[in-house]
XYZ file of N, CA and C in Angstrom:
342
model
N 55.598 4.847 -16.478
C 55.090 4.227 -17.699
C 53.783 3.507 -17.392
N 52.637 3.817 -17.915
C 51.419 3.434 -17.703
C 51.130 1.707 -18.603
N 51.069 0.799 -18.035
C 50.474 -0.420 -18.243
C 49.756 -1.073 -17.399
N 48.937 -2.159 -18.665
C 47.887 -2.493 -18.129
C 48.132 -3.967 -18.713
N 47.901 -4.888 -18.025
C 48.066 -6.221 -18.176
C 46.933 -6.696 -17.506
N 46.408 -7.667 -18.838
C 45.211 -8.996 -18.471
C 45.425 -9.770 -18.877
N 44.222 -10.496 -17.679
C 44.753 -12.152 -17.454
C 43.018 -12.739 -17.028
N 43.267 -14.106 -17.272
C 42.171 -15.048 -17.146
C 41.398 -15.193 -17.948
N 41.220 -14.987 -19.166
C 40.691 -15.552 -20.449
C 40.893 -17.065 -20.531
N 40.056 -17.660 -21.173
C 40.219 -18.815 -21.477
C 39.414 -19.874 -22.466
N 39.155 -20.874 -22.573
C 38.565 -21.859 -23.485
C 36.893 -22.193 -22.192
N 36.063 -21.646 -22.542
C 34.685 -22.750 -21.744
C 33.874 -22.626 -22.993
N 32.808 -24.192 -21.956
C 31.359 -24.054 -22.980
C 30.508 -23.118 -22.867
N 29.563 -22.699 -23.266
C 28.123 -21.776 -23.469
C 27.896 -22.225 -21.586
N 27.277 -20.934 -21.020
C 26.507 -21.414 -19.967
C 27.563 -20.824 -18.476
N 29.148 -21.095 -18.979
C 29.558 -21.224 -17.791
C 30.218 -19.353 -17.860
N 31.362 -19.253 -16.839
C 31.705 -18.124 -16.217
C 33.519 -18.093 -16.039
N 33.612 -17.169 -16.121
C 35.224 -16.942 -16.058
C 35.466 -15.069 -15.604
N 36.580 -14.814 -14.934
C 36.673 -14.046 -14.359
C 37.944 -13.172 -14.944
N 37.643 -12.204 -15.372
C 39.051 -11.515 -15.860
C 39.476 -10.336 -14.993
N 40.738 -10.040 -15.334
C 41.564 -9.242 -14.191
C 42.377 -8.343 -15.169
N 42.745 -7.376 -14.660
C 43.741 -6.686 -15.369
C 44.140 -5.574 -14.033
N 45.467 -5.855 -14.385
C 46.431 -5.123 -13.552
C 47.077 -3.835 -14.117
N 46.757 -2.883 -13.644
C 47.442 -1.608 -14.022
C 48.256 -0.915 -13.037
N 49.390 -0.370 -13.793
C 50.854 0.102 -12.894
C 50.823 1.516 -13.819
N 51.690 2.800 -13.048
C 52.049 3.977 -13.821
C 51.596 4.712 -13.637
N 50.035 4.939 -13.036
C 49.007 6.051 -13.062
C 48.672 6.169 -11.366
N 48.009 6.852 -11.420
C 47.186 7.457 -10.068
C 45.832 6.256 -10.621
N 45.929 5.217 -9.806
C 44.507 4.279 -10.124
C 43.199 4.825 -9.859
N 42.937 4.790 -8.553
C 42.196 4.826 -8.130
C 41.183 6.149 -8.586
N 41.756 7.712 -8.895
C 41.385 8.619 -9.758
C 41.123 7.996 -10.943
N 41.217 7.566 -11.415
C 41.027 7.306 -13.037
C 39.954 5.967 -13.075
N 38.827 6.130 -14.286
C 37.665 5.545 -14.806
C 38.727 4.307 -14.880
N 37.602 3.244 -15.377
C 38.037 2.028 -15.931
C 37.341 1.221 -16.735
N 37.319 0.957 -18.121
C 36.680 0.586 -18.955
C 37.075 -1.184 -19.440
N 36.145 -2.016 -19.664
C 37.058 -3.335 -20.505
C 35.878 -3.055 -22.036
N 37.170 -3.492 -23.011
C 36.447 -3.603 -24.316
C 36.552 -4.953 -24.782
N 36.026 -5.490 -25.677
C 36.092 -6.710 -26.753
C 36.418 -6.224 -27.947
N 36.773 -7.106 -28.651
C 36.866 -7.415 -30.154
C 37.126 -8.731 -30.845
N 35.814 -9.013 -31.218
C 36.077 -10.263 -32.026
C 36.179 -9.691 -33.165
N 36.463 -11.737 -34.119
C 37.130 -11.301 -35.192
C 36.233 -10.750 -36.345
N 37.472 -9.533 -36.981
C 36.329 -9.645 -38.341
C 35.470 -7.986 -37.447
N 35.374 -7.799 -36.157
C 34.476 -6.562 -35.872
C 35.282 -5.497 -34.919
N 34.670 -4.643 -35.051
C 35.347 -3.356 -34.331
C 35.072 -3.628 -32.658
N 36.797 -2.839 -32.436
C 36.265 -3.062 -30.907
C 35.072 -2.366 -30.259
N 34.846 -2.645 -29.120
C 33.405 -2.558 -28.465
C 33.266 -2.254 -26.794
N 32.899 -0.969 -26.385
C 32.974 -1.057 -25.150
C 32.199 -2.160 -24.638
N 32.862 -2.608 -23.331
C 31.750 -3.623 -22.557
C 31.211 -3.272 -21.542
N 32.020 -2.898 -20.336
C 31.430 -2.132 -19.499
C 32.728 -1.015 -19.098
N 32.497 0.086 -17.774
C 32.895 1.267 -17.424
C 32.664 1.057 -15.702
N 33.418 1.426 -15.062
C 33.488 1.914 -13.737
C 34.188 3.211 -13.661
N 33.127 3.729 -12.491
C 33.973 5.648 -12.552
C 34.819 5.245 -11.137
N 35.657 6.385 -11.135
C 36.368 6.276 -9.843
C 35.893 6.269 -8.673
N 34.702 6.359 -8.560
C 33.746 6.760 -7.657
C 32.726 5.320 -7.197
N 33.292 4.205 -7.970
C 32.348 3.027 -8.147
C 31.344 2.923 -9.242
N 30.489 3.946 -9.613
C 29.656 3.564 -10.586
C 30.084 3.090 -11.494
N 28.793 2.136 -12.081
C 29.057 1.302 -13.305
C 28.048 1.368 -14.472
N 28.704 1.361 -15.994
C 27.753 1.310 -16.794
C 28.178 0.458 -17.766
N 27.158 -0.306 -18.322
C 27.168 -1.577 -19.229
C 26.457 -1.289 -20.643
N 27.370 -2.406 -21.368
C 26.522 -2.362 -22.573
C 25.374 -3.344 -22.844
N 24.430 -3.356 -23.433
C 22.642 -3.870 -23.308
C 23.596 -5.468 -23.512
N 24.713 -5.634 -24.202
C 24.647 -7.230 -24.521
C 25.427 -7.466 -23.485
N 26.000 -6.955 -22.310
C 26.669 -7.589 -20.830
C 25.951 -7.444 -19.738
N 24.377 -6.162 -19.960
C 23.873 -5.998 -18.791
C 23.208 -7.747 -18.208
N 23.160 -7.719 -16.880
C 22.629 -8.906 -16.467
C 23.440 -10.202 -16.686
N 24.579 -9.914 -17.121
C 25.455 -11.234 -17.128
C 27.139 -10.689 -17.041
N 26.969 -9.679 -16.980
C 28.915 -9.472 -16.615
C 28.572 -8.276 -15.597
N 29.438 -8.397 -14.791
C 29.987 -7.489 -13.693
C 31.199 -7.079 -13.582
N 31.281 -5.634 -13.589
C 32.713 -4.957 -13.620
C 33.240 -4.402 -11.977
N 34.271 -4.797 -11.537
C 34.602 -4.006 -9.851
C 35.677 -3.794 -10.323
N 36.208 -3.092 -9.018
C 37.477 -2.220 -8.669
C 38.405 -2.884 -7.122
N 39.521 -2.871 -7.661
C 40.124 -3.231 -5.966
C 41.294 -1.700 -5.859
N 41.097 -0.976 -5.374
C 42.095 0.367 -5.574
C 43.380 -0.110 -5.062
N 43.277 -0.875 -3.879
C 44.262 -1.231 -2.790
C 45.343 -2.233 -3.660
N 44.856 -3.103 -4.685
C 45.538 -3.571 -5.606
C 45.816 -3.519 -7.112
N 45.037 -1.945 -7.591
C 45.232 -1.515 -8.873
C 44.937 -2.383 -9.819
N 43.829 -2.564 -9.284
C 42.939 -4.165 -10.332
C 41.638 -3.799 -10.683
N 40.852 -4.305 -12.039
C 39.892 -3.806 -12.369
C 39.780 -5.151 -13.046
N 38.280 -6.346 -12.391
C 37.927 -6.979 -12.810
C 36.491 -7.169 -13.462
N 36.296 -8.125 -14.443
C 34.902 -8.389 -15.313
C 34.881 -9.564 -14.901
N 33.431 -9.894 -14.180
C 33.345 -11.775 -14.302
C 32.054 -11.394 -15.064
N 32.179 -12.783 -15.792
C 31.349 -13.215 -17.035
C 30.455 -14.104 -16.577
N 29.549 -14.156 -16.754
C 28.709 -15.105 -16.648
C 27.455 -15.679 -17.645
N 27.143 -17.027 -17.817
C 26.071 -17.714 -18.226
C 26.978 -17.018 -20.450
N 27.841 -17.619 -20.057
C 28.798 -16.759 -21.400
C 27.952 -17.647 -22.837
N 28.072 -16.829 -23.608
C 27.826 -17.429 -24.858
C 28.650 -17.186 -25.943
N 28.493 -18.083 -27.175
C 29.383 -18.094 -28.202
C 29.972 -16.752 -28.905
N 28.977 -15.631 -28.894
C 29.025 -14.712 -29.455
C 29.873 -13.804 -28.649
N 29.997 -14.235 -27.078
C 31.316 -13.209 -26.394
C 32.829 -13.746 -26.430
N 32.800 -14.669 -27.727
C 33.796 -14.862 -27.905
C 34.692 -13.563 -28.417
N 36.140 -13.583 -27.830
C 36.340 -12.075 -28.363
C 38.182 -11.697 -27.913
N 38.726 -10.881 -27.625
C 39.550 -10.582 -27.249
C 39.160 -9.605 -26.092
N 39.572 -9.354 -24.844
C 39.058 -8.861 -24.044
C 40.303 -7.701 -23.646
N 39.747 -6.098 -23.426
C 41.070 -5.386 -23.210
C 40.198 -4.952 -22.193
N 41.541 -4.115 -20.962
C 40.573 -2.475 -20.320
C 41.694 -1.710 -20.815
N 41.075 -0.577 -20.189
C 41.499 0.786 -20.271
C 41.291 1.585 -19.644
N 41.894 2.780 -19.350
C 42.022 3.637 -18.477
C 41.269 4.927 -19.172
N 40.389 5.743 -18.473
C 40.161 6.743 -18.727
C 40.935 7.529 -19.410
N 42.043 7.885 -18.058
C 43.453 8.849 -18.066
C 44.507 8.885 -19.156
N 43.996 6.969 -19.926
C 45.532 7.553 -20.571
C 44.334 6.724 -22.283
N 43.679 7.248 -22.491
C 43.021 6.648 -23.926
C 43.448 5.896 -24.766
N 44.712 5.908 -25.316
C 45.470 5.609 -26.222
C 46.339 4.338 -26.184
N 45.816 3.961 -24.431
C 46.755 3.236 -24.007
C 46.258 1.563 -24.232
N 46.558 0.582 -24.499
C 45.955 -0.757 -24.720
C 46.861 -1.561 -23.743
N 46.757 -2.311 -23.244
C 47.172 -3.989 -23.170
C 47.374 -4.840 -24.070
N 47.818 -6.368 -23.915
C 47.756 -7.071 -24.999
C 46.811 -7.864 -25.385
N 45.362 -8.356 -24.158
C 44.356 -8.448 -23.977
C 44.705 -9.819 -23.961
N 43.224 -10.442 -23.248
C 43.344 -11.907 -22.726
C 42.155 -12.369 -23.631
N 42.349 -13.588 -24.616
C 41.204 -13.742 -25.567
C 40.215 -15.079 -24.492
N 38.558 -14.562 -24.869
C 38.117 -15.587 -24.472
C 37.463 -16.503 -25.454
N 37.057 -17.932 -25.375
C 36.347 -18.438 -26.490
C 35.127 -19.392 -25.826
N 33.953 -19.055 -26.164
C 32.905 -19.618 -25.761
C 32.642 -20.760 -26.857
N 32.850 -21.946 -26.853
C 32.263 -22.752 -27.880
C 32.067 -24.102 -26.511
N 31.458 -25.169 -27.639
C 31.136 -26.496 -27.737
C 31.328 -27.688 -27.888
């Protein structure tokens, strides 16, 4: 059974950084892409960034230069740290797996305010 569980969302001000994690069980990890999305309220979800199995990474123009996506294979973990965060990445934060599309988490919400 393929799941994916995240963690480390939380409450900061504008400026600072927080590190999210998500743990996935069920699949062949390390083969398979890895994507995290957002969705705040009120808007459609939104890719954020992508790692291929291979390491490469691709971002979207509003995370390039302030979020970073890695891989730990050895622990079936696929993290985003955030940085210099602002109000507007306030959001619900999911990943996802290439391999299984359809598949969600329950996502870890973050909130950037003041």
């Amino acid at each position: 059974q393929v799941q994916l569980v995240e963690s480390g969302g939380g409450l900061v001000q504008p400026g600072e950084s927080l590190r999210l994690s998500c743990a996935a069980s069920g699949f062949t990890f390390r083969t398979s892409g890895m994507s995290w999305y957002r969705q705040a309220p009120g808007k459609e979800r939104e890719l954020v960034a992508t790692i291929t199995s291979s390491g490469s990474t691709y971002y979207a123009d509003s995370a390039k230069g302030r979020f970073t996506i890695s891989r730990d294979n050895a622990k079936n973990t696929v993290n985003l740290h955030l940085f210099n965060l602002k109000p507007e990445d306030t959001a619900v934060y999911y990943c996802k797996a290439a391999a299984f599309p359809g598949i969600w988490g329950q996502g870890t919400q973050v909130t950037v305010s003041s």
